[in-house]
Amino acid sequence: MLNLGYFLDSLKAAVSYIPQNLFMSLMTLLICCVLGTLAAMARVYQVPVIKPICDFLLALLKALPQNLVLLIVYLVFTITFSPIMAFLGVKANIQNVDMVYVAIAALSISSLAGVSEVIRAGLLSVGKGQYEAGYTVGLTAGQTFFHIILPQTIRAVIPPLTNSILSLVKATSLVSVIGVMDIMNGAIVAANTYYSYIEAYVAAALVFWVLGIIIEIASRKVEIHFSRSVKQLA
Amino acid sequence: MFSWERLWEYFPDIMAKFPVTLRIVLVAFGTGLLLGCLLAAIRIKKIPVLSQVVAVFLSYIRCTPVICQMFVIYFGTPVLLGAIGIDTSEIDSVVYVLVAYGLNMSGFIGETIRSSVLAVPVGQVEAGQACGLTGLQTLWQITAPQAFRIALPMLGTTFVSLFQATALAYMVGVVDMMGKAASLGNRTGHPLEGYIACAIVFAVISIVLEQVFMRISRHLDFDNKRMKKRVEKEVVKEVEVSCSI
């Protein structure tokens, strides 16, 4: 059965990697929010040429398993790194590149579709009258967007985005396929000495579980907070 | 570097492993539907003790990554069964994957079923009872068909995400499409083409599945247009009210 000593070793190692997982998921969220907003705007406002490209790319990214995207991005990166650096005339060794950033790039690519969909729904939730109101008082299109539409979109988007943080944190457990250390990988490495893998995975699951519960409680609080402000306005 | 010839050469080998993936998806989804109904019933009827146990199970399934759940079952089952004297060395690793994904799906599908059943208006059940139907008849003839229509879009999304999640099964030694791509890559030293072949298969099938589920949902959504009109009228009324104030 479970050996408590090995379990605690793995648990300690897993806990020490929590900041790493949170860093990766928050960076991913940040990148996805910026790119996702641009893609969502292109789709909502029917920008010619860019809209069909975004439609196609997002549908494609949504259709790929996350660990497969990680593997492909990693392989493409390792194959093309030296030629590109040689072409740019930069002396860089691939050993000096922190793979965490490759992992973040890959996670951003595979999570982009979901986040962009949330932001698109947020943009669509702002009524047409809001644009008209902005134009009526003499604001330009840009002013209307930044002063009237964007604040309302952010309010609509934050509760569902807190939910996607949970799935992003879960997705960071996949980075072990390209050898980046995280909660799960940390627990396993601590288990390698005694082959105590069952203890390691239970420890990793426990850490993820606690993290997930905290995120769920926080997102419920956020949801209540934001729905309250909507009621006050109405 | 990338070569199209190798991609072409790998493709038949990888496609040959598609049935393995399909089997995992179908068995896990079937298990998920059956167990999910049970979990949903326990949660809706609020059966004491069991309902709390199910809530903890659902929280575990929701909050931990499926890769972790898979490994816990893969390493944990032999330890548990070994303790009561059952030899597990003969069990194929695909069985652990089926169990892990089946449990995972029962959690997600159970929540979908629960929310769909609760979304059917209470008046429907009362109408059934008023007509003299028994509890089971009401469930089977009134609640279930309506709940199914509500659940279908969510079930479709779950199905597609399950299909994509099976790309992890190769990590416990199941030779599916990903496992084949990895072993081809190891043998030839060119792993990229194999994974791209997998990506093509996953992308095409996911997109087709999504379209199919969307068509079915739209087909079953009888009162969609009427609903939309009603919602629009409500919104107009609200705007008028707020303008008049």
Short mmCIF file of N, CA, C and O in Angstrom, two decimals, chain A residues 1 59-60 62-65 67-68 71-72 75-76 79 166 170 173-174 176-177 184 197-198 201-202 204-205 208-209 212-213 216, chain B residues 1 56 59-60 62-65 67-68 71-72 75-76 79-80 164 167-168 170-171 178 191-192 195 198-199 202-203 206-207 210:
data_model
loop_
_atom_site.label_atom_id
_atom_site.label_comp_id
_atom_site.label_asym_id
_atom_site.label_seq_id
_atom_site.Cartn_x
_atom_site.Cartn_y
_atom_site.Cartn_z
N MET A 1 0.84 -1.21 0.00
CA MET A 1 0.00 0.00 0.00
C MET A 1 0.87 1.25 0.00
O MET A 1 2.08 1.18 -0.14
N ALA A 59 -10.85 27.11 -35.78
CA ALA A 59 -11.51 25.81 -35.90
C ALA A 59 -10.47 24.70 -35.90
O ALA A 59 -10.64 23.65 -35.28
N LEU A 60 -9.34 24.95 -36.59
CA LEU A 60 -8.28 23.95 -36.66
C LEU A 60 -7.65 23.72 -35.29
O LEU A 60 -7.47 22.58 -34.85
N LYS A 62 -8.91 24.28 -32.38
CA LYS A 62 -9.84 23.66 -31.45
C LYS A 62 -9.90 22.15 -31.68
O LYS A 62 -10.25 21.40 -30.78
N ALA A 63 -9.55 21.72 -32.89
CA ALA A 63 -9.72 20.32 -33.24
C ALA A 63 -8.50 19.47 -32.90
O ALA A 63 -8.50 18.28 -33.16
N LEU A 64 -7.44 20.08 -32.34
CA LEU A 64 -6.23 19.31 -32.07
C LEU A 64 -6.08 19.03 -30.58
O LEU A 64 -6.31 19.91 -29.77
N PRO A 65 -5.65 17.80 -30.21
CA PRO A 65 -5.38 17.51 -28.80
C PRO A 65 -4.23 18.38 -28.30
O PRO A 65 -3.29 18.64 -29.03
N ASN A 67 -1.82 17.84 -26.05
CA ASN A 67 -0.47 17.29 -25.95
C ASN A 67 0.17 17.13 -27.32
O ASN A 67 1.38 17.23 -27.47
N LEU A 68 -0.68 16.94 -28.35
CA LEU A 68 -0.16 16.84 -29.71
C LEU A 68 0.39 18.20 -30.16
O LEU A 68 1.46 18.28 -30.76
N LEU A 71 3.74 18.70 -28.53
CA LEU A 71 4.80 17.91 -29.17
C LEU A 71 5.21 18.54 -30.50
O LEU A 71 6.41 18.67 -30.79
N ILE A 72 4.21 18.94 -31.31
CA ILE A 72 4.54 19.46 -32.64
C ILE A 72 5.28 20.79 -32.51
O ILE A 72 6.30 21.01 -33.18
N LEU A 75 8.84 20.06 -31.45
CA LEU A 75 9.67 19.49 -32.52
C LEU A 75 9.99 20.53 -33.57
O LEU A 75 11.14 20.63 -34.01
N VAL A 76 8.98 21.32 -33.96
CA VAL A 76 9.22 22.36 -34.96
C VAL A 76 10.25 23.35 -34.43
O VAL A 76 11.17 23.77 -35.13
N ILE A 79 13.74 21.83 -34.50
CA ILE A 79 14.28 21.66 -35.86
C ILE A 79 14.66 23.01 -36.47
O ILE A 79 15.71 23.15 -37.10
N LEU A 166 -9.10 27.39 -14.68
CA LEU A 166 -9.03 26.01 -14.17
C LEU A 166 -8.56 25.05 -15.26
O LEU A 166 -7.69 24.22 -15.03
N LYS A 170 -5.07 22.86 -15.46
CA LYS A 170 -5.04 21.43 -15.73
C LYS A 170 -4.18 21.11 -16.95
O LYS A 170 -3.46 20.12 -16.98
N SER A 173 -0.41 20.42 -16.80
CA SER A 173 0.14 19.12 -16.41
C SER A 173 0.68 18.36 -17.61
O SER A 173 1.36 17.36 -17.46
N LEU A 174 0.36 18.85 -18.83
CA LEU A 174 0.80 18.13 -20.03
C LEU A 174 2.23 18.48 -20.43
O LEU A 174 2.82 17.82 -21.28
N SER A 176 4.89 17.92 -19.25
CA SER A 176 5.90 16.88 -19.03
C SER A 176 6.25 16.16 -20.34
O SER A 176 7.33 15.61 -20.45
N VAL A 177 5.35 16.20 -21.34
CA VAL A 177 5.66 15.50 -22.60
C VAL A 177 6.83 16.15 -23.33
O VAL A 177 7.47 15.51 -24.16
N MET A 184 3.26 17.71 -11.67
CA MET A 184 3.25 16.27 -11.86
C MET A 184 4.65 15.73 -12.07
O MET A 184 5.07 14.76 -11.45
N TYR A 197 5.83 5.32 -7.74
CA TYR A 197 5.05 6.14 -8.66
C TYR A 197 3.63 6.37 -8.21
O TYR A 197 3.07 7.43 -8.42
N ILE A 198 3.04 5.34 -7.58
CA ILE A 198 1.64 5.51 -7.15
C ILE A 198 1.55 6.65 -6.14
O ILE A 198 0.67 7.52 -6.24
N TYR A 201 1.87 10.02 -8.09
CA TYR A 201 0.69 10.48 -8.84
C TYR A 201 -0.45 10.87 -7.90
O TYR A 201 -1.18 11.81 -8.18
N VAL A 202 -0.58 10.14 -6.79
CA VAL A 202 -1.61 10.53 -5.83
C VAL A 202 -1.29 11.91 -5.27
O VAL A 202 -2.17 12.77 -5.14
N ALA A 204 0.46 14.30 -6.74
CA ALA A 204 0.22 15.31 -7.78
C ALA A 204 -1.28 15.57 -7.92
O ALA A 204 -1.72 16.72 -8.00
N ALA A 205 -2.07 14.48 -7.91
CA ALA A 205 -3.52 14.64 -8.04
C ALA A 205 -4.07 15.47 -6.89
O ALA A 205 -4.92 16.34 -7.08
N PHE A 208 -3.25 19.17 -7.42
CA PHE A 208 -4.13 19.73 -8.45
C PHE A 208 -5.55 19.91 -7.91
O PHE A 208 -6.22 20.89 -8.21
N TRP A 209 -5.97 18.92 -7.12
CA TRP A 209 -7.33 18.97 -6.58
C TRP A 209 -7.52 20.21 -5.71
O TRP A 209 -8.48 20.98 -5.86
N GLY A 212 -7.48 23.29 -7.72
CA GLY A 212 -8.73 23.41 -8.47
C GLY A 212 -9.87 23.90 -7.60
O GLY A 212 -10.66 24.75 -8.01
N ILE A 213 -9.94 23.36 -6.36
CA ILE A 213 -11.02 23.77 -5.46
C ILE A 213 -10.88 25.26 -5.14
O ILE A 213 -11.86 26.01 -5.15
N GLU A 216 -12.02 27.22 -8.10
CA GLU A 216 -13.48 27.17 -8.25
C GLU A 216 -14.17 28.11 -7.28
O GLU A 216 -15.09 28.84 -7.65
N MET B 1 14.72 17.44 -41.43
CA MET B 1 13.66 18.37 -41.82
C MET B 1 12.39 17.62 -42.22
O MET B 1 12.39 16.43 -42.40
N VAL B 56 -18.02 14.73 -3.91
CA VAL B 56 -16.55 14.71 -3.77
C VAL B 56 -15.92 14.11 -5.02
O VAL B 56 -14.94 14.63 -5.56
N SER B 59 -15.96 16.60 -7.80
CA SER B 59 -14.97 17.65 -7.59
C SER B 59 -13.58 17.13 -8.01
O SER B 59 -12.82 17.84 -8.67
N TYR B 60 -13.27 15.87 -7.64
CA TYR B 60 -11.98 15.28 -8.03
C TYR B 60 -11.85 15.21 -9.54
O TYR B 60 -10.83 15.58 -10.12
N ARG B 62 -13.42 16.94 -11.83
CA ARG B 62 -13.38 18.25 -12.46
C ARG B 62 -12.04 18.95 -12.26
O ARG B 62 -11.54 19.62 -13.14
N CYS B 63 -11.45 18.80 -11.06
CA CYS B 63 -10.30 19.63 -10.68
C CYS B 63 -8.95 19.02 -11.01
O CYS B 63 -7.95 19.71 -10.94
N THR B 64 -8.86 17.72 -11.30
CA THR B 64 -7.55 17.15 -11.59
C THR B 64 -7.46 16.85 -13.09
O THR B 64 -8.45 16.54 -13.72
N PRO B 65 -6.25 16.97 -13.64
CA PRO B 65 -6.08 16.70 -15.07
C PRO B 65 -6.32 15.22 -15.36
O PRO B 65 -6.02 14.37 -14.52
N ILE B 67 -4.81 13.27 -17.27
CA ILE B 67 -3.55 12.51 -17.34
C ILE B 67 -3.19 11.99 -15.95
O ILE B 67 -2.76 10.85 -15.78
N CYS B 68 -3.45 12.82 -14.94
CA CYS B 68 -3.19 12.42 -13.56
C CYS B 68 -4.13 11.30 -13.14
O CYS B 68 -3.71 10.31 -12.53
N PHE B 71 -3.01 8.01 -14.64
CA PHE B 71 -1.85 7.39 -14.00
C PHE B 71 -2.19 6.87 -12.61
O PHE B 71 -1.68 5.82 -12.20
N VAL B 72 -3.05 7.58 -11.88
CA VAL B 72 -3.44 7.10 -10.55
C VAL B 72 -4.12 5.74 -10.67
O VAL B 72 -3.84 4.82 -9.91
N PHE B 75 -1.41 2.99 -11.88
CA PHE B 75 -0.52 2.50 -10.83
C PHE B 75 -1.28 2.04 -9.59
O PHE B 75 -0.79 1.20 -8.84
N GLY B 76 -2.47 2.63 -9.38
CA GLY B 76 -3.19 2.37 -8.14
C GLY B 76 -3.95 1.06 -8.14
O GLY B 76 -3.98 0.37 -7.12
N VAL B 79 -2.07 -2.05 -7.04
CA VAL B 79 -1.78 -2.03 -5.60
C VAL B 79 -3.02 -2.43 -4.81
O VAL B 79 -2.97 -3.28 -3.92
N LEU B 80 -4.17 -1.83 -5.19
CA LEU B 80 -5.42 -2.13 -4.48
C LEU B 80 -5.82 -3.59 -4.66
O LEU B 80 -6.15 -4.27 -3.69
N GLN B 164 -10.29 13.83 -28.28
CA GLN B 164 -8.98 14.47 -28.25
C GLN B 164 -8.17 14.02 -27.04
O GLN B 164 -6.95 13.88 -27.12
N ALA B 167 -5.64 11.05 -26.91
CA ALA B 167 -4.26 11.20 -27.40
C ALA B 167 -3.25 11.02 -26.26
O ALA B 167 -2.06 10.98 -26.50
N LEU B 168 -3.75 10.90 -25.01
CA LEU B 168 -2.84 10.71 -23.88
C LEU B 168 -2.64 9.24 -23.54
O LEU B 168 -1.75 8.89 -22.78
N TYR B 170 -1.42 6.79 -24.98
CA TYR B 170 -0.17 6.12 -25.32
C TYR B 170 0.86 6.23 -24.20
O TYR B 170 1.83 5.48 -24.16
N MET B 171 0.62 7.17 -23.24
CA MET B 171 1.61 7.36 -22.17
C MET B 171 1.66 6.19 -21.20
O MET B 171 2.64 6.02 -20.49
N MET B 178 -1.21 7.79 -31.53
CA MET B 178 -0.08 8.53 -30.97
C MET B 178 1.08 7.59 -30.63
O MET B 178 2.24 7.90 -30.87
N PRO B 191 10.43 12.10 -35.78
CA PRO B 191 9.11 11.99 -35.14
C PRO B 191 8.06 12.97 -35.67
O PRO B 191 6.88 12.70 -35.58
N LEU B 192 8.50 14.09 -36.24
CA LEU B 192 7.55 15.17 -36.58
C LEU B 192 6.45 14.71 -37.53
O LEU B 192 5.27 14.99 -37.30
N TYR B 195 3.62 12.71 -35.93
CA TYR B 195 2.70 13.51 -35.14
C TYR B 195 1.82 14.38 -36.03
O TYR B 195 0.65 14.62 -35.71
N CYS B 198 -0.95 12.28 -37.22
CA CYS B 198 -1.95 12.20 -36.15
C CYS B 198 -2.80 13.47 -36.11
O CYS B 198 -4.03 13.40 -35.97
N ALA B 199 -2.11 14.60 -36.21
CA ALA B 199 -2.82 15.88 -36.14
C ALA B 199 -3.87 15.97 -37.24
O ALA B 199 -4.99 16.43 -37.01
N PHE B 202 -6.80 13.70 -36.25
CA PHE B 202 -7.57 14.29 -35.17
C PHE B 202 -8.37 15.50 -35.64
O PHE B 202 -9.55 15.65 -35.31
N ALA B 203 -7.73 16.37 -36.43
CA ALA B 203 -8.40 17.60 -36.87
C ALA B 203 -9.61 17.26 -37.73
O ALA B 203 -10.71 17.76 -37.48
N SER B 206 -12.39 15.50 -35.63
CA SER B 206 -13.02 16.42 -34.67
C SER B 206 -13.96 17.38 -35.37
O SER B 206 -15.08 17.62 -34.91
N ILE B 207 -13.51 17.94 -36.50
CA ILE B 207 -14.33 18.93 -37.19
C ILE B 207 -15.59 18.27 -37.74
O ILE B 207 -16.70 18.81 -37.61
N GLU B 210 -17.96 17.60 -34.84
CA GLU B 210 -18.59 18.84 -34.38
C GLU B 210 -19.75 19.23 -35.30
O GLU B 210 -20.83 19.59 -34.83
#
